[in-house]
Short mmCIF file of C-alpha atoms and ligand atoms in Angstrom, two decimals:
data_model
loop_
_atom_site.label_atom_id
_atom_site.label_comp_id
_atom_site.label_asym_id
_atom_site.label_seq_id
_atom_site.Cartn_x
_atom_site.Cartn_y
_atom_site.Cartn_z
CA UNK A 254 -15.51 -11.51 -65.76
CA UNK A 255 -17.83 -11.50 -62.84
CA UNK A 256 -16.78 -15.15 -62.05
CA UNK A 257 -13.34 -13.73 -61.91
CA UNK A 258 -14.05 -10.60 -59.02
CA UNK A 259 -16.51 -13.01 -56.95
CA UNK A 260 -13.63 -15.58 -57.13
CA UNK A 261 -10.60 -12.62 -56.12
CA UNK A 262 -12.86 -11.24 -53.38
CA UNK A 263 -13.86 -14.53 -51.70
CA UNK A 264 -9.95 -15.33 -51.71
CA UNK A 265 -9.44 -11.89 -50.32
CA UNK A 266 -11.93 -12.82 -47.64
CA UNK A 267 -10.15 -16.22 -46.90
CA UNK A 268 -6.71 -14.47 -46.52
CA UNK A 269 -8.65 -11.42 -44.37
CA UNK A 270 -9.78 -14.69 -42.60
CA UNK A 271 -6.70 -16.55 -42.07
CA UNK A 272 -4.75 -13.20 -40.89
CA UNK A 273 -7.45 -12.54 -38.31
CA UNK A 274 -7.30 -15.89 -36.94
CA UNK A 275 -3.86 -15.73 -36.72
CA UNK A 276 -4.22 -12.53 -34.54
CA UNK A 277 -6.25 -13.88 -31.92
CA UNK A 278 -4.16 -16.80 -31.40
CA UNK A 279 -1.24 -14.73 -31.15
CA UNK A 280 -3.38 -12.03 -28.49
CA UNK A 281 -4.40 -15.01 -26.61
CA UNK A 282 -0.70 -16.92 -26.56
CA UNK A 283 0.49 -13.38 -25.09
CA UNK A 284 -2.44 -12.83 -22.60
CA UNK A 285 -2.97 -16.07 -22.00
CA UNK A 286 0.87 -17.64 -22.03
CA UNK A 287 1.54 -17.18 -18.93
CA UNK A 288 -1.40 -18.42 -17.47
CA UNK A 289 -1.00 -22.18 -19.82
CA UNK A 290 2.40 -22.24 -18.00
CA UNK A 291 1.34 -21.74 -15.24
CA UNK A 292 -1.37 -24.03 -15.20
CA UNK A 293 -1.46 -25.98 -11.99
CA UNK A 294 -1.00 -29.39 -13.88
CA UNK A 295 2.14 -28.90 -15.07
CA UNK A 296 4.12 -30.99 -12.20
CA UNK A 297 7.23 -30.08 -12.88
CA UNK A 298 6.66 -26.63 -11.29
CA UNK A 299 3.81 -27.69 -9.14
CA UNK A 300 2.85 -30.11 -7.28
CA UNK A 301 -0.23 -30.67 -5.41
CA UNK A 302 -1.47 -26.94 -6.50
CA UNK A 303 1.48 -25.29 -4.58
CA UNK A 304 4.87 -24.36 -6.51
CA UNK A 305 8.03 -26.42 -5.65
CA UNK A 306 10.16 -25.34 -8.41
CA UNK A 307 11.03 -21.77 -8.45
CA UNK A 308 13.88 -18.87 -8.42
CA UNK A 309 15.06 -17.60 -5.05
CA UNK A 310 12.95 -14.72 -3.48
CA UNK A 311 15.81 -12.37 -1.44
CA UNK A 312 15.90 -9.44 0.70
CA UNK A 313 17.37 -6.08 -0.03
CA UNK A 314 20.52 -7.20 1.45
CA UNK A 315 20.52 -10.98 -0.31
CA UNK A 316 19.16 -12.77 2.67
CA UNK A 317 16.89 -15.43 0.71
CA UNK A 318 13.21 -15.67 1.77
CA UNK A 319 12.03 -18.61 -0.19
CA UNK A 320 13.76 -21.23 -2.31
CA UNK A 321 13.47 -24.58 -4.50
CA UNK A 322 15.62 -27.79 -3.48
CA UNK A 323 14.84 -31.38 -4.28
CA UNK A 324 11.80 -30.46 -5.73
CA UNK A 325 10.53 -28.47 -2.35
CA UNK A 326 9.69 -25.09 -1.78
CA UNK A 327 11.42 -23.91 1.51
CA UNK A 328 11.46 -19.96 3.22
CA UNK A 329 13.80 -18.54 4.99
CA UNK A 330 15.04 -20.48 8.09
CA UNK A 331 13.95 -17.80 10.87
CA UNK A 332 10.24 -18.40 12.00
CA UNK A 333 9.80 -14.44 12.40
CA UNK A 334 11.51 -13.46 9.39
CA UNK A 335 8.96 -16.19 7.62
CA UNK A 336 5.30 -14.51 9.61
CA UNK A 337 7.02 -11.10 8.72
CA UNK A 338 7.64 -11.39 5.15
CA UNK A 339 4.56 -13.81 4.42
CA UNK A 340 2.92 -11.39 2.57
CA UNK A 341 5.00 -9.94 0.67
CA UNK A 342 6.48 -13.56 -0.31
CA UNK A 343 3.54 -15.21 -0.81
CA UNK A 344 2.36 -18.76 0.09
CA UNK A 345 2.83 -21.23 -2.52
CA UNK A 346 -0.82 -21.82 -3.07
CA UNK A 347 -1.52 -18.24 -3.78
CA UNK A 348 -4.28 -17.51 -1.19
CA UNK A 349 -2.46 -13.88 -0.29
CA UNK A 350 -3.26 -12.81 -3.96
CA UNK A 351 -0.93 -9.97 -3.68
CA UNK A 352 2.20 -12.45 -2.77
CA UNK A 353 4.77 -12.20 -5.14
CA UNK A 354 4.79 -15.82 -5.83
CA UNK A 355 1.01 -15.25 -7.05
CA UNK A 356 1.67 -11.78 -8.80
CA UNK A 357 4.71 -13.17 -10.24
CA UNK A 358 4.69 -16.92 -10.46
CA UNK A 359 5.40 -16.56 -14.65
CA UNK A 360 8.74 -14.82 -14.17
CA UNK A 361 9.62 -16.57 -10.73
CA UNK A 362 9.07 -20.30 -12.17
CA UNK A 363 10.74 -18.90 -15.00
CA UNK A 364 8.45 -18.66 -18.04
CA UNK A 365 9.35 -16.63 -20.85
CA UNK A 366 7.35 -15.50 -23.73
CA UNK A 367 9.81 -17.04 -26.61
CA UNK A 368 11.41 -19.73 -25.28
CA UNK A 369 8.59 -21.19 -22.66
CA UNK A 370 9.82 -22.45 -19.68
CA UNK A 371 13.22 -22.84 -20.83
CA UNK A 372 15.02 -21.34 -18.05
CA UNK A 373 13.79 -23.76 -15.79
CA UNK A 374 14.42 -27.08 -17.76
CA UNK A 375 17.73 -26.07 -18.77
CA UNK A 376 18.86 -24.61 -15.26
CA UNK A 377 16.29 -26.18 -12.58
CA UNK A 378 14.56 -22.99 -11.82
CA UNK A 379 13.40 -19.58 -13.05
CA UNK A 380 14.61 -16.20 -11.84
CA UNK A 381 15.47 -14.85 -9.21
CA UNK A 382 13.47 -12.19 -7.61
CA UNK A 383 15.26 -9.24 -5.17
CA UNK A 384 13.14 -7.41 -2.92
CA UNK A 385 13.47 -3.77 -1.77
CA UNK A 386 12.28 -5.06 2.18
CA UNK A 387 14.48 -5.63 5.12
CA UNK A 388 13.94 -8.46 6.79
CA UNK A 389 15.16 -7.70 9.58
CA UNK A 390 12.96 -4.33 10.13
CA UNK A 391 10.16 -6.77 8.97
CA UNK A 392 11.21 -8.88 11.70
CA UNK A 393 11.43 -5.98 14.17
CA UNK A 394 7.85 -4.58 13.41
CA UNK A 395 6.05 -7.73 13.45
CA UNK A 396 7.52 -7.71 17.15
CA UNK A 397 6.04 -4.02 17.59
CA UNK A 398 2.80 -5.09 16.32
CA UNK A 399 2.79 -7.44 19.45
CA UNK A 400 -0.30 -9.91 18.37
CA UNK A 401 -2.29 -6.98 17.44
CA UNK A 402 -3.92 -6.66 13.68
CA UNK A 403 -2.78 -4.06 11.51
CA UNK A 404 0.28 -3.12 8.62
CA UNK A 405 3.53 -1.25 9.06
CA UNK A 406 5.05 0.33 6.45
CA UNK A 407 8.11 2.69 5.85
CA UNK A 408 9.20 3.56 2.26
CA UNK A 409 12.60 5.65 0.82
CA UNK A 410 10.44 9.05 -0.72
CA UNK A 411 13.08 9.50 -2.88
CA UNK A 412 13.52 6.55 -4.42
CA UNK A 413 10.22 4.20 -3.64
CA UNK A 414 11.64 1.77 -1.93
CA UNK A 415 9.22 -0.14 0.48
CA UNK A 416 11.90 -1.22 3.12
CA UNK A 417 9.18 -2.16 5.88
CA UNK A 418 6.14 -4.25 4.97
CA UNK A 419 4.23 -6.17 7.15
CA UNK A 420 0.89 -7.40 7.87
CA UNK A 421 -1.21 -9.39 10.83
CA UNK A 422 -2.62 -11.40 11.67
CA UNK A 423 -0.06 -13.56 9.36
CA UNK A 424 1.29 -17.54 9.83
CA UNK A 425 4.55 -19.86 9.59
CA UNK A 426 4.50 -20.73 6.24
CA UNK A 427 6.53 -23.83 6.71
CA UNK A 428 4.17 -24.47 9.41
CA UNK A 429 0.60 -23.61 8.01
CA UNK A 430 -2.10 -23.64 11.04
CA UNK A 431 -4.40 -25.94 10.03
CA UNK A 432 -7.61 -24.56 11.69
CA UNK A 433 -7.71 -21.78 9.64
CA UNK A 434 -10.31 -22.55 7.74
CA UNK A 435 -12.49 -23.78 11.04
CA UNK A 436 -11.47 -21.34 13.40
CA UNK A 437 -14.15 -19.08 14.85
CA UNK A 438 -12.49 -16.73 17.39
CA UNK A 439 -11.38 -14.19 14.57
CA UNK A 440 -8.04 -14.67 15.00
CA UNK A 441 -7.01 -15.32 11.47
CA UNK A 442 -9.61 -12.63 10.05
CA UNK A 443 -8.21 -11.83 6.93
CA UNK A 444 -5.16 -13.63 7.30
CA UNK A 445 -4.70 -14.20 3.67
CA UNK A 446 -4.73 -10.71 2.85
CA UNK A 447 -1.57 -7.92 2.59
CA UNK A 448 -3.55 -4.88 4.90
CA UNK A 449 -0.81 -2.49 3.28
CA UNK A 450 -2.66 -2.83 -0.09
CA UNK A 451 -6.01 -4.57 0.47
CA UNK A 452 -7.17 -3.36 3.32
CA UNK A 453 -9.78 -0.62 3.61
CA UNK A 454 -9.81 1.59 6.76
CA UNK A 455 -11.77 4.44 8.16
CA UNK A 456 -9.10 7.00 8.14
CA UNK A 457 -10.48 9.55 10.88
CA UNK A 458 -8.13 12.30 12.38
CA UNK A 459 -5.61 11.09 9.43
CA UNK A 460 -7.77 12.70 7.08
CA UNK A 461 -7.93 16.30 8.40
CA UNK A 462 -4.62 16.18 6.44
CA UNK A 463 -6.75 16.18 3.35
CA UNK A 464 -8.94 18.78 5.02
CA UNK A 465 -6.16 20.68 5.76
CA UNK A 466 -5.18 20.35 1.94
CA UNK A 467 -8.52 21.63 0.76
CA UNK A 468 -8.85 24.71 2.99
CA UNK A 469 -5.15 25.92 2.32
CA UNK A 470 -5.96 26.25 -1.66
CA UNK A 471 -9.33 27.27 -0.87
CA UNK A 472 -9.73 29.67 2.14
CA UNK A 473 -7.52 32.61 1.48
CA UNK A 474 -7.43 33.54 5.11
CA UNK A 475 -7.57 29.96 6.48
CA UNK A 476 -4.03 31.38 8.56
CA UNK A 477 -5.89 33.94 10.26
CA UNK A 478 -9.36 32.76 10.98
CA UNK A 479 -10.48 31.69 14.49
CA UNK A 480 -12.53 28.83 15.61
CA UNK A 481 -14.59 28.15 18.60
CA UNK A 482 -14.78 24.18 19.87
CA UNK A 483 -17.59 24.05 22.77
CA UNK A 484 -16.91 20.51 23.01
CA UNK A 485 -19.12 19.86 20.08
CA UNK A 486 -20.38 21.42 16.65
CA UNK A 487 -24.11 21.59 15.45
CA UNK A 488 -24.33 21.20 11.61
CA UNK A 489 -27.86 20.58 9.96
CA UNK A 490 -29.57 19.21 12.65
CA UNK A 491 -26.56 16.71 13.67
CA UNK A 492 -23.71 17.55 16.19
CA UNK A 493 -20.04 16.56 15.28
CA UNK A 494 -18.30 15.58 18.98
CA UNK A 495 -14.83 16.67 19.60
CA UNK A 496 -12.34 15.14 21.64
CA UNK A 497 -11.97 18.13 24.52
CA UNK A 498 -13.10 21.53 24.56
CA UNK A 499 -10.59 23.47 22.57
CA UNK A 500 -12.26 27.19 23.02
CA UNK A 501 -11.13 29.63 20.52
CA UNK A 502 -8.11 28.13 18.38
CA UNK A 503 -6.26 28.89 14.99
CA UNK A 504 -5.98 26.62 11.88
CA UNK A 505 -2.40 25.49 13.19
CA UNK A 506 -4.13 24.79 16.73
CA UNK A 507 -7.11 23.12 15.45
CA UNK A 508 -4.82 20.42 13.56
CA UNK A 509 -2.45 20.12 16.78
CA UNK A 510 -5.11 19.27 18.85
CA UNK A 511 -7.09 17.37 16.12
CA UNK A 512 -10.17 19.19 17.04
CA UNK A 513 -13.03 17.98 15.59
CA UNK A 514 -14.72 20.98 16.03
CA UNK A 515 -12.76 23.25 13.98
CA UNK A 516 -12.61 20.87 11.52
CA UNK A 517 -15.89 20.16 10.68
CA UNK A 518 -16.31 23.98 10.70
CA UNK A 519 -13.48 24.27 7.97
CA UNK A 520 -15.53 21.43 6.07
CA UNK A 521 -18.61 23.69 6.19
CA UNK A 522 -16.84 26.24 4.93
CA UNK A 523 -15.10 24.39 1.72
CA UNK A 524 -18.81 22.17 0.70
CA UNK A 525 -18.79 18.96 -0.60
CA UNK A 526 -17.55 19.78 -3.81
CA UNK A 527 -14.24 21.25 -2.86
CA UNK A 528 -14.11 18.60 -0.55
CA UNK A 529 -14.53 16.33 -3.33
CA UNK A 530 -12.08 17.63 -5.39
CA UNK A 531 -9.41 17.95 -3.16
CA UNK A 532 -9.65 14.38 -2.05
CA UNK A 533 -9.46 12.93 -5.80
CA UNK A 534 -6.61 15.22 -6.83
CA UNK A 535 -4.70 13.14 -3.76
CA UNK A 536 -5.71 9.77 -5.00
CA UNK A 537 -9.13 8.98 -3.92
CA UNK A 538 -11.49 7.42 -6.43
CA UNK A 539 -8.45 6.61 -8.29
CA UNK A 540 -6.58 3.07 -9.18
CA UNK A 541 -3.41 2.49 -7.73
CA UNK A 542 -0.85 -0.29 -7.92
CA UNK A 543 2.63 -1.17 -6.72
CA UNK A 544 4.94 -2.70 -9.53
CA UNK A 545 1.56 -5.57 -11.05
CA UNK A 546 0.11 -5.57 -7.87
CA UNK A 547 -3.09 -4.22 -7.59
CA UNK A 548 -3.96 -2.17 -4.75
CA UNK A 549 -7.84 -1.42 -3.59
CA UNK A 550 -9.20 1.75 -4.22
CA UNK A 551 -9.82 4.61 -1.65
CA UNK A 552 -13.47 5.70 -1.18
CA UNK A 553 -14.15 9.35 -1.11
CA UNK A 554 -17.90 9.93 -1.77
CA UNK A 555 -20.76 12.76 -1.11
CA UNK A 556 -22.53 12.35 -3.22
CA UNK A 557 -25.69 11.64 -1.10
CA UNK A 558 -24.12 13.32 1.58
CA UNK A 559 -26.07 15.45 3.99
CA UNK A 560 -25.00 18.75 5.92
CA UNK A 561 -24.03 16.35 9.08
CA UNK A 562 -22.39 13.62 6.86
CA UNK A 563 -20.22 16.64 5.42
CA UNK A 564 -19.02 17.17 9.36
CA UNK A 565 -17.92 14.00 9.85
CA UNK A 566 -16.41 13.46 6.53
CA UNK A 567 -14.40 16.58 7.34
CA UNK A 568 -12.71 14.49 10.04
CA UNK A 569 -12.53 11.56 8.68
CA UNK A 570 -14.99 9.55 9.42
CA UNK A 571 -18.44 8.89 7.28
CA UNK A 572 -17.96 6.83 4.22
CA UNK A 573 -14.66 7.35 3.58
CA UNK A 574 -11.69 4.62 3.67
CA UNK A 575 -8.52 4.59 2.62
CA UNK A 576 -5.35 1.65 1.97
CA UNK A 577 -2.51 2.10 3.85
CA UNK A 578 -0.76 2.22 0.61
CA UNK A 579 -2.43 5.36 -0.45
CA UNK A 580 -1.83 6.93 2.56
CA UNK A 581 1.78 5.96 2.81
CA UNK A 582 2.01 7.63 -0.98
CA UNK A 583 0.53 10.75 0.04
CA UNK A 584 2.93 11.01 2.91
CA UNK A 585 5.27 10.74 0.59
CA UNK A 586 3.83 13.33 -1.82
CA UNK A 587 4.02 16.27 1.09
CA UNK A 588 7.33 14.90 1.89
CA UNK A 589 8.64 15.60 -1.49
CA UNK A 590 7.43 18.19 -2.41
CA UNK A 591 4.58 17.97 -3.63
CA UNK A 592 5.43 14.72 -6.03
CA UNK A 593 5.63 11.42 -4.72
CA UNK A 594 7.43 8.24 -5.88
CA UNK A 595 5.64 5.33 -6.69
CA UNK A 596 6.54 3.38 -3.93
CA UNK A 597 7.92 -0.77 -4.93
CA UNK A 598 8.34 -3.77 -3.71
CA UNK A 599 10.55 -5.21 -6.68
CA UNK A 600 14.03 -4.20 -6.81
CA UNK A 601 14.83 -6.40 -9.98
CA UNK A 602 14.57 -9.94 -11.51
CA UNK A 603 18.12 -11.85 -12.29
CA UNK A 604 18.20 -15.42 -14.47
CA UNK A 605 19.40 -18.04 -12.69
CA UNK A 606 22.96 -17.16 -14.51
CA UNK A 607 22.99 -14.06 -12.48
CA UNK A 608 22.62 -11.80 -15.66
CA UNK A 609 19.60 -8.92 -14.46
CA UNK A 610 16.81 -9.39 -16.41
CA UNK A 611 14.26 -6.42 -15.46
CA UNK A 612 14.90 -3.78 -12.82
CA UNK A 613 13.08 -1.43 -11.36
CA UNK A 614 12.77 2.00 -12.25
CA UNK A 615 11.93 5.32 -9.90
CA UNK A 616 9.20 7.05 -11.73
CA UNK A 617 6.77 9.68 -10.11
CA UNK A 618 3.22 8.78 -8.78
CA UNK A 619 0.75 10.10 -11.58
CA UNK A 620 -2.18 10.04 -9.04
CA UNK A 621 -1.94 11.95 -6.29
CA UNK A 622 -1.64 16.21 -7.46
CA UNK A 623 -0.21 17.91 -4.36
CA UNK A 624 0.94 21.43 -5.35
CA UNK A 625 4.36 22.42 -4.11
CA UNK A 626 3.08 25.37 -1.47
CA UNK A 627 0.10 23.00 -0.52
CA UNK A 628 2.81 20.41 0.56
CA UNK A 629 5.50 22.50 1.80
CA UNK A 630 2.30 23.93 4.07
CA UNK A 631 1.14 20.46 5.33
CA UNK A 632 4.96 19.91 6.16
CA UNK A 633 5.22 22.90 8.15
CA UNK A 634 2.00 21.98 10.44
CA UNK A 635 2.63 18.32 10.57
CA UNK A 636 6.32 19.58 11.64
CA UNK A 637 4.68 21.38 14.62
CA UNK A 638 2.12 18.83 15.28
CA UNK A 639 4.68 16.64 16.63
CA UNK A 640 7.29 19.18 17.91
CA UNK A 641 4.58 20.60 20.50
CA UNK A 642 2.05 18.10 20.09
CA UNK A 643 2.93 14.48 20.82
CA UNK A 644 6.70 15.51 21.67
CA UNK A 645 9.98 14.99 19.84
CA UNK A 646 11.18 13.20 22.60
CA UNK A 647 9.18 10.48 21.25
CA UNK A 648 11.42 10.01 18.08
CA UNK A 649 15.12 10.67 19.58
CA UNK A 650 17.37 11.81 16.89
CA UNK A 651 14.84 12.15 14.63
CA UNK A 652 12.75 14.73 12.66
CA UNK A 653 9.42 13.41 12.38
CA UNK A 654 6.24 15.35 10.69
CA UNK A 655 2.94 13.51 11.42
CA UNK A 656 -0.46 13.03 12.51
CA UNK A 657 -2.09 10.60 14.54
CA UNK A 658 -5.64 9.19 14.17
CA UNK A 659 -7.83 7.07 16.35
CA UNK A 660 -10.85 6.19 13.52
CA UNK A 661 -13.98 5.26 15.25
CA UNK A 662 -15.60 1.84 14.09
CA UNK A 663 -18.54 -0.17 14.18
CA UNK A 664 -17.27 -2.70 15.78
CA UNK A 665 -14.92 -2.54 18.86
CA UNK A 666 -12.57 -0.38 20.16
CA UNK A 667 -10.97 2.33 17.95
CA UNK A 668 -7.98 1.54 15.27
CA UNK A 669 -5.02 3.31 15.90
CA UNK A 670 -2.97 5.41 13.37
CA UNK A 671 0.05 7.31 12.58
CA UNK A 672 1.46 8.22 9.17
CA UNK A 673 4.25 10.71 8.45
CA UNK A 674 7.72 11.01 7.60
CA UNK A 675 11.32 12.31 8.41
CA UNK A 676 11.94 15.35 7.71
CA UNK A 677 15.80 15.06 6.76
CA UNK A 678 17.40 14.65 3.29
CA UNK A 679 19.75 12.26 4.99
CA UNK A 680 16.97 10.05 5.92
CA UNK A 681 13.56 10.57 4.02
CA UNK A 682 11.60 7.69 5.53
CA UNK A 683 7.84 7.75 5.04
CA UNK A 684 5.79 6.03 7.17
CA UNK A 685 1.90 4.50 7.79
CA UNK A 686 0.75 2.45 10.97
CA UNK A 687 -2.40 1.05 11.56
CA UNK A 688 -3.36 -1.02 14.26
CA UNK A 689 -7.05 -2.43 14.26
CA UNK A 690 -9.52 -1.50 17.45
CA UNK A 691 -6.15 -1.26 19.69
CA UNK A 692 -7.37 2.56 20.84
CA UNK A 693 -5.78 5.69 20.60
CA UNK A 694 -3.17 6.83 17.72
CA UNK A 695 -0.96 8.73 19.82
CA UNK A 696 -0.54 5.97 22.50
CA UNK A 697 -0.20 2.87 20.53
CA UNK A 698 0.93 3.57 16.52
CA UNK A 699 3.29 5.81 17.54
CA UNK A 700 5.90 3.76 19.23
CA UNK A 701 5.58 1.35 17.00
CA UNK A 702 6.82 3.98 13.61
CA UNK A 703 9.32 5.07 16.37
CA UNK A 704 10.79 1.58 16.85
CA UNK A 705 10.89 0.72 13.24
CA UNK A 706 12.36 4.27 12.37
CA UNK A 707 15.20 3.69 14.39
CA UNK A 708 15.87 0.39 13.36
CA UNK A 709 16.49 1.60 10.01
CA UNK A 710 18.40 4.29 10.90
CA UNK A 711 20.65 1.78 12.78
CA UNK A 712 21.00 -0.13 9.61
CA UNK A 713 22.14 2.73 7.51
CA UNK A 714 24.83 3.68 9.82
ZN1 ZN B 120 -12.26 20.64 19.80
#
């Protein structure tokens, strides 16, 4: 009898066994699948570690940006089209990480879970992948960027759509530059990486935005209050310089003239832990990504913070950095309403029968938590930021909210920003410039978001 239970259970425990195993391999075939496919040895979809077989990679309006023929992997047949969209695209070799030939090699070279690569031996190639970009505004802003480093970005708030993405310094990719790997003038600094969702900038004047956030829900009379820029403000022993001398200003004043003054008074006011928890309820500290590409986090930290560090986190500068992407997002949050759209690159996928295979769906960003009267607020003051502050003249036709920023860095001149949107239901364009130590905001990002504004707006008419 005990023979008989010691024989059942140790056959229980080989079945429990077998079942188990079974699991894993099946875990692993669906982590891992994609990745065996895509192993680099299998020649038939690359050769030489870059891929030559693949679907087409197209525009928002079908102009095709890279392609497979005779076994070659070709891009789109305009040398600024090819710099402009490089990042987005990809290289073949997958150094820009956050290409979609990296992010998406499995669907592009056609894998699928069940049948393998069967798309591609029974049709040549896998599928096809349509982009949400213009490459002709990619084209255009590349232009506007005129050699300088930096990203440009303009997405559709109320549907996601990134129509604009670019990033310098970029490269031919027919036509690779082969001293990048030597090169020591810092021309090709992070050439291989997508600034719209890598890169990690000082945000300064950009941020009293968040500021502004913080002391709307927090300082009941925040409308009424007065504050007094001598030029400078002493906080714990430390001084916070301003820009000018603004004398005695109000709330709507001290974001007009970005004064740094006021601002680091408001900071005062709110401590670090309002601070704190304004900033994470719009997205710093917090993961974000754009369809499966990931997208660095923005720093937000006081936590050994003192008085002085407070002041200059209050404008901006300090610790804190932000992504382009985020920023773009939150524009896009006080734009809306308070909710954003998760902005995306990926329009859909089609097999190489033309049949859609995924698509891309609008769906609200989770991360940033802009209440409705917070945002409506920050509209109304961005609104007059640009009306009497840096001139609607400077945006014919248009109906811009905004705020510049000219971040202060270690090393060289200042970087240049301007983030926004349009304030029309007919044309609700967000927007986020940087350009690296190229100076002020107000003289250099902004006619760049001006030119690429209006070149969409001349493509929707
Ligand atoms: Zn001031």
């Amino acid at each position: 009898m005990k023979n008989t239970v010691r024989r059942s259970l140790v056959l229980i425990l080989v079945i429990a066994m077998f079942f188990a195993g079974m699991g894993i391999l099946l875990a692993q075939f669906i982590i891992k699948g994609p990745d065996w496919v895509t192993n680099k040895a299998d020649r038939h979809i690359y050769y030489n570690g870059a891929i030559i077989n693949a679907g087409e990679i197209q525009d928002r309006n079908g102009v095709v940006l890279a392609y497979s023929e005779n076994g070659e992997r070709h891009f789109n047949e305009s040398e600024s089209v090819r710099k402009a969209t490089l990042h987005t695209v990809g290289d073949t070799t997958g150094f820009i990480a956050t290409g979609i030939h990296k992010t998406y090699s499995a669907r592009l070279t056609g894998y699928n879970l069940f049948n393998g690569v069967y798309n591609l031996k029974k049709h040549g190639q896998g599928n096809n992948i349509i982009l949400t970009i213009d490459s002709e505004v990619c084209a255009l802003a590349y232009e506007a960027l005129n050699g300088r480093k930096g990203c440009v970005s303009v997405y559709n708030y109320k549907t996601g759509e990134i129509e604009c993405l670019v990033s310098a310094p970029t490269f031919d990719p027919e036509n690779k530059p082969t001293d990048i790997d030597t090169d020591e003038s810092g021309k090709y600094d992070g050439i291989y990486l997508n600034r719209m969702f890598s890169g990690l900038y000082t945000p300064g004047s950009i941020f009293k935005i968040v500021t502004s956030a913080a002391a709307i829900e927090n300082i009941p009379d925040i409308y009424s209050r007065q504050f007094t820029c001598k030029g400078s403000y002493e906080m714990g022993g430390g001084k916070v310089i301003c820009n000018g001398t603004h004398g005695t200003i109000s709330f709507e004043q001290a974001l007009g003239y970005s004064c740094n003054s006021a601002f680091a008074q408001i900071g005062e006011l709110l401590g670090n832990e309002l601070m704190t928890q304004t900033a994470e309820k719009l997205g710093f500290n917090k993961d974000f990504s754009v369809g499966e590409i990931d997208v660095n986090t923005s720093r937000f930290d006081l936590s050994k913070a003192v008085a002085i560090d407070l002041g200059w986190a209050s404008i901006g500068q300090y610790d804190t950095l932000v992504t382009p992407t985020h920023m773009l997002t939150l524009m896009g949050a006080i734009a809306n309403g308070g909710t954003a759209k998760m902005p995306y690159v990926i329009d859909k996928m089609t097999s190489p029968a033309g049949t859609t295979t995924q698509k891309t769906i609008v769906s609200n960003c989770k991360t940033i938590k802009l209440e409705e009267d917070t945002a409506n607020k920050l509209k109304s003051l961005m609104r007059v930021n640009v009306n009497k502050y840096y001139g609607d003249s400077r945006f014919p036709g248009l109906s811009i909210c905004g705020k510049t920023g000219t971040a202060e860095v270690s090393n060289g001149e200042p970087h240049a920003w301007f983030v926004g949107f349009s304030d029309d239901p007919s044309f609700p364009y967000a927007f986020v410039v940087i350009l690296e130590n190229s100076g002020s905001g107000s003289s250099n990002a902004i006619p760049v978001a001006n030119t690429v504004l209006q070149k969409i707006k001349a493509t929707k008419n």
